[in-house]
């Protein structure tokens, strides 16, 4: 009988220790220092890892990416409205016109406006960013020409051809931007 009573007390401590011990462990885990003990005394050794300081170039790049991210919301809305591109026929002319007029062009205009407001401090990043602005603005001109091409009851194929040429030219500048920004990010040690 005494044995079972001692066993139940031990089990209670084990079970209660399982409930109470984590609180102490978590509190100790929150402290990033290590305590070492010796025969005479104990001392704390700081084992926290310090984040390396960012260079001005890295900080500028990260700020640039944040600003670009906030502008990209409008680009995404514009391209979502177009459904990844558009093939214009006489039967879908009106719906393409409405998508361009109501959603794509207004959102892409906001996107280009926000891009123009981004002013990186680094000269190399400014040059790279200029390609994005140039390409995006050229694409915006292409979208506006496409809108003009489908604004009447019949599709103006000559204007539509000009629109497609503008969009392709803009796309090439944006592709150049992507290559340059990727190389720039890799130079700073970021995977892009």
mmCIF file of C-alpha atoms in Angstrom:
data_model
loop_
_atom_site.group_PDB
_atom_site.id
_atom_site.type_symbol
_atom_site.label_atom_id
_atom_site.label_comp_id
_atom_site.label_asym_id
_atom_site.label_seq_id
_atom_site.Cartn_x
_atom_site.Cartn_y
_atom_site.Cartn_z
ATOM 1 C CA UNK A 1 0.000 0.000 0.000
ATOM 2 C CA UNK A 2 2.834 2.400 0.874
ATOM 3 C CA UNK A 3 4.521 1.486 -2.387
ATOM 4 C CA UNK A 4 1.465 2.434 -4.478
ATOM 5 C CA UNK A 5 1.116 5.717 -2.579
ATOM 6 C CA UNK A 6 4.761 6.652 -3.252
ATOM 7 C CA UNK A 7 4.343 5.567 -6.852
ATOM 8 C CA UNK A 8 1.247 7.761 -7.255
ATOM 9 C CA UNK A 9 3.093 10.774 -5.742
ATOM 10 C CA UNK A 10 6.010 10.231 -8.122
ATOM 11 C CA UNK A 11 3.600 9.923 -11.031
ATOM 12 C CA UNK A 12 1.883 13.134 -9.921
ATOM 13 C CA UNK A 13 5.205 14.967 -9.886
ATOM 14 C CA UNK A 14 6.082 13.543 -13.273
ATOM 15 C CA UNK A 15 2.726 14.552 -14.711
ATOM 16 C CA UNK A 16 2.748 17.967 -13.034
ATOM 17 C CA UNK A 17 6.375 18.430 -13.993
ATOM 18 C CA UNK A 18 5.323 17.887 -17.617
ATOM 19 C CA UNK A 19 2.821 20.697 -17.220
ATOM 20 C CA UNK A 20 5.015 23.112 -15.299
ATOM 21 C CA UNK A 21 8.423 22.371 -16.776
ATOM 22 C CA UNK A 22 7.720 23.800 -20.232
ATOM 23 C CA UNK A 23 7.063 27.238 -18.762
ATOM 24 C CA UNK A 24 10.528 27.304 -17.300
ATOM 25 C CA UNK A 25 12.010 25.853 -20.474
ATOM 26 C CA UNK A 26 10.278 28.397 -22.657
ATOM 27 C CA UNK A 27 11.417 31.226 -20.445
ATOM 28 C CA UNK A 28 14.975 29.950 -20.651
ATOM 29 C CA UNK A 29 14.646 29.501 -24.406
ATOM 30 C CA UNK A 30 13.631 33.133 -24.781
ATOM 31 C CA UNK A 31 16.959 34.163 -23.300
ATOM 32 C CA UNK A 32 19.580 33.853 -26.021
ATOM 33 C CA UNK A 33 22.490 33.556 -23.665
ATOM 34 C CA UNK A 34 24.102 30.425 -22.340
ATOM 35 C CA UNK A 35 25.002 29.948 -18.712
ATOM 36 C CA UNK A 36 28.134 27.981 -17.985
ATOM 37 C CA UNK A 37 28.836 26.578 -14.566
ATOM 38 C CA UNK A 38 32.133 25.854 -12.897
ATOM 39 C CA UNK A 39 33.080 24.867 -9.407
ATOM 40 C CA UNK A 40 33.514 28.464 -8.273
ATOM 41 C CA UNK A 41 30.817 30.435 -10.025
ATOM 42 C CA UNK A 42 28.771 30.680 -13.133
ATOM 43 C CA UNK A 43 28.935 33.157 -15.961
ATOM 44 C CA UNK A 44 26.728 34.026 -18.879
ATOM 45 C CA UNK A 45 28.060 33.935 -22.383
ATOM 46 C CA UNK A 46 26.093 35.844 -25.027
ATOM 47 C CA UNK A 47 25.409 33.530 -27.982
ATOM 48 C CA UNK A 48 23.005 35.754 -29.903
ATOM 49 C CA UNK A 49 23.863 36.197 -33.540
ATOM 50 C CA UNK A 50 23.942 39.768 -34.683
ATOM 51 C CA UNK A 51 22.449 40.574 -38.051
ATOM 52 C CA UNK A 52 25.113 41.924 -40.345
ATOM 53 C CA UNK A 53 24.626 45.598 -41.085
ATOM 54 C CA UNK A 54 23.281 46.350 -44.517
ATOM 55 C CA UNK A 55 25.340 48.474 -46.829
ATOM 56 C CA UNK A 56 23.761 51.624 -48.241
ATOM 57 C CA UNK A 57 23.482 49.853 -51.607
ATOM 58 C CA UNK A 58 21.686 46.856 -50.078
ATOM 59 C CA UNK A 59 19.358 49.070 -48.085
ATOM 60 C CA UNK A 60 18.528 51.114 -51.191
ATOM 61 C CA UNK A 61 17.842 47.910 -53.114
ATOM 62 C CA UNK A 62 15.506 46.541 -50.441
ATOM 63 C CA UNK A 63 13.645 49.880 -50.256
ATOM 64 C CA UNK A 64 13.393 49.821 -54.032
ATOM 65 C CA UNK A 65 11.868 46.335 -53.971
ATOM 66 C CA UNK A 66 9.317 47.431 -51.358
ATOM 67 C CA UNK A 67 8.239 50.388 -53.483
ATOM 68 C CA UNK A 68 8.097 48.204 -56.570
ATOM 69 C CA UNK A 69 5.943 45.715 -54.721
ATOM 70 C CA UNK A 70 3.376 48.368 -53.799
ATOM 71 C CA UNK A 71 3.211 49.560 -57.422
ATOM 72 C CA UNK A 72 2.859 46.048 -58.843
ATOM 73 C CA UNK A 73 -0.663 45.721 -57.418
ATOM 74 C CA UNK A 74 -1.928 47.968 -60.215
ATOM 75 C CA UNK A 75 0.009 46.117 -62.886
ATOM 76 C CA UNK A 76 -1.513 42.860 -61.711
ATOM 77 C CA UNK A 77 -5.046 44.283 -61.844
ATOM 78 C CA UNK A 78 -4.452 45.529 -65.396
ATOM 79 C CA UNK A 79 -3.166 42.199 -66.657
ATOM 80 C CA UNK A 80 -5.858 40.247 -64.825
ATOM 81 C CA UNK A 81 -8.464 42.323 -66.643
ATOM 82 C CA UNK A 82 -6.921 41.451 -69.985
ATOM 83 C CA UNK A 83 -6.742 37.766 -69.157
ATOM 84 C CA UNK A 84 -3.072 37.326 -70.053
ATOM 85 C CA UNK A 85 -3.434 38.949 -73.463
ATOM 86 C CA UNK A 86 -6.153 39.578 -75.910
ATOM 87 C CA UNK A 87 -7.136 38.261 -79.264
ATOM 88 C CA UNK A 88 -9.528 40.723 -80.857
ATOM 89 C CA UNK A 89 -12.336 39.673 -83.141
ATOM 90 C CA UNK A 90 -15.483 41.503 -84.191
ATOM 91 C CA UNK A 91 -17.464 39.464 -81.668
ATOM 92 C CA UNK A 92 -15.310 40.299 -78.626
ATOM 93 C CA UNK A 93 -14.307 43.832 -79.693
ATOM 94 C CA UNK A 94 -16.736 45.519 -77.334
ATOM 95 C CA UNK A 95 -15.735 43.466 -74.280
ATOM 96 C CA UNK A 96 -12.036 44.133 -74.984
ATOM 97 C CA UNK A 97 -12.799 47.838 -75.301
ATOM 98 C CA UNK A 98 -14.609 47.813 -71.950
ATOM 99 C CA UNK A 99 -11.801 45.878 -70.237
ATOM 100 C CA UNK A 100 -9.215 48.313 -71.581
ATOM 101 C CA UNK A 101 -11.289 51.388 -70.752
ATOM 102 C CA UNK A 102 -12.592 50.438 -67.317
ATOM 103 C CA UNK A 103 -9.818 48.378 -65.772
ATOM 104 C CA UNK A 104 -6.628 47.746 -67.721
ATOM 105 C CA UNK A 105 -5.649 51.261 -68.810
ATOM 106 C CA UNK A 106 -6.592 53.043 -65.545
ATOM 107 C CA UNK A 107 -4.688 50.496 -63.437
ATOM 108 C CA UNK A 108 -1.700 50.372 -65.747
ATOM 109 C CA UNK A 109 -1.611 54.181 -65.759
ATOM 110 C CA UNK A 110 -1.454 54.127 -61.934
ATOM 111 C CA UNK A 111 1.296 51.522 -62.150
ATOM 112 C CA UNK A 112 3.401 53.653 -64.513
ATOM 113 C CA UNK A 113 2.777 56.741 -62.349
ATOM 114 C CA UNK A 114 3.961 54.895 -59.240
ATOM 115 C CA UNK A 115 7.043 53.647 -61.108
ATOM 116 C CA UNK A 116 7.947 57.222 -61.992
ATOM 117 C CA UNK A 117 7.776 58.158 -58.298
ATOM 118 C CA UNK A 118 10.361 55.537 -57.331
ATOM 119 C CA UNK A 119 13.744 57.244 -57.058
ATOM 120 C CA UNK A 120 16.546 54.828 -56.133
ATOM 121 C CA UNK A 121 19.634 56.467 -54.590
ATOM 122 C CA UNK A 122 22.128 54.249 -56.404
ATOM 123 C CA UNK A 123 23.048 55.390 -59.946
ATOM 124 C CA UNK A 124 23.249 51.834 -61.283
ATOM 125 C CA UNK A 125 19.816 51.000 -59.898
ATOM 126 C CA UNK A 126 18.429 54.250 -61.345
ATOM 127 C CA UNK A 127 19.654 53.226 -64.797
ATOM 128 C CA UNK A 128 18.107 49.767 -64.452
ATOM 129 C CA UNK A 129 14.827 51.228 -63.203
ATOM 130 C CA UNK A 130 14.708 53.592 -66.195
ATOM 131 C CA UNK A 131 14.345 50.538 -68.463
ATOM 132 C CA UNK A 132 11.300 49.412 -66.485
ATOM 133 C CA UNK A 133 9.707 52.853 -66.740
ATOM 134 C CA UNK A 134 10.473 53.070 -70.459
ATOM 135 C CA UNK A 135 9.070 49.609 -71.184
ATOM 136 C CA UNK A 136 5.988 50.060 -69.037
ATOM 137 C CA UNK A 137 5.201 53.455 -70.521
ATOM 138 C CA UNK A 138 5.589 52.057 -74.041
ATOM 139 C CA UNK A 139 3.210 49.232 -73.184
ATOM 140 C CA UNK A 140 0.721 51.748 -71.809
ATOM 141 C CA UNK A 141 0.864 53.582 -75.140
ATOM 142 C CA UNK A 142 0.210 50.233 -76.831
ATOM 143 C CA UNK A 143 -2.848 49.608 -74.653
ATOM 144 C CA UNK A 144 -4.160 53.065 -75.501
ATOM 145 C CA UNK A 145 -3.686 52.389 -79.207
ATOM 146 C CA UNK A 146 -5.467 49.038 -78.824
ATOM 147 C CA UNK A 147 -8.362 50.840 -77.162
ATOM 148 C CA UNK A 148 -8.482 53.262 -80.097
ATOM 149 C CA UNK A 149 -8.405 50.329 -82.538
ATOM 150 C CA UNK A 150 -11.484 48.713 -80.981
ATOM 151 C CA UNK A 151 -13.418 51.880 -80.132
ATOM 152 C CA UNK A 152 -15.501 51.858 -83.329
ATOM 153 C CA UNK A 153 -17.878 49.153 -84.513
ATOM 154 C CA UNK A 154 -15.214 47.729 -86.801
ATOM 155 C CA UNK A 155 -11.712 46.932 -85.635
ATOM 156 C CA UNK A 156 -9.081 49.254 -87.104
ATOM 157 C CA UNK A 157 -6.425 46.683 -87.971
ATOM 158 C CA UNK A 158 -3.757 49.260 -88.890
ATOM 159 C CA UNK A 159 -3.994 50.895 -85.441
ATOM 160 C CA UNK A 160 -4.156 47.461 -83.821
ATOM 161 C CA UNK A 161 -0.928 46.523 -85.588
ATOM 162 C CA UNK A 162 0.709 49.690 -84.203
ATOM 163 C CA UNK A 163 -0.598 48.782 -80.727
ATOM 164 C CA UNK A 164 0.913 45.304 -80.905
ATOM 165 C CA UNK A 165 4.240 46.755 -82.079
ATOM 166 C CA UNK A 166 4.278 49.192 -79.119
ATOM 167 C CA UNK A 167 3.432 46.425 -76.669
ATOM 168 C CA UNK A 168 6.221 44.218 -78.086
ATOM 169 C CA UNK A 169 8.743 47.078 -77.881
ATOM 170 C CA UNK A 170 7.740 47.703 -74.272
ATOM 171 C CA UNK A 171 8.032 44.017 -73.499
ATOM 172 C CA UNK A 172 11.630 43.985 -74.796
ATOM 173 C CA UNK A 173 12.598 46.879 -72.490
ATOM 174 C CA UNK A 174 10.961 45.112 -69.555
ATOM 175 C CA UNK A 175 12.819 41.874 -70.389
ATOM 176 C CA UNK A 176 16.079 43.868 -70.453
ATOM 177 C CA UNK A 177 15.128 45.311 -67.065
ATOM 178 C CA UNK A 178 14.532 41.804 -65.646
ATOM 179 C CA UNK A 179 17.956 40.606 -66.794
ATOM 180 C CA UNK A 180 19.700 43.670 -65.366
ATOM 181 C CA UNK A 181 17.852 43.660 -62.031
ATOM 182 C CA UNK A 182 18.558 39.959 -61.636
ATOM 183 C CA UNK A 183 22.273 40.507 -62.259
ATOM 184 C CA UNK A 184 22.243 43.459 -59.845
ATOM 185 C CA UNK A 185 20.538 41.397 -57.129
ATOM 186 C CA UNK A 186 23.006 38.545 -57.615
ATOM 187 C CA UNK A 187 25.876 41.020 -57.301
ATOM 188 C CA UNK A 188 24.500 42.007 -53.890
ATOM 189 C CA UNK A 189 24.136 38.371 -52.887
ATOM 190 C CA UNK A 190 20.368 38.025 -53.321
ATOM 191 C CA UNK A 191 18.682 35.292 -55.316
ATOM 192 C CA UNK A 192 16.345 36.834 -57.815
#
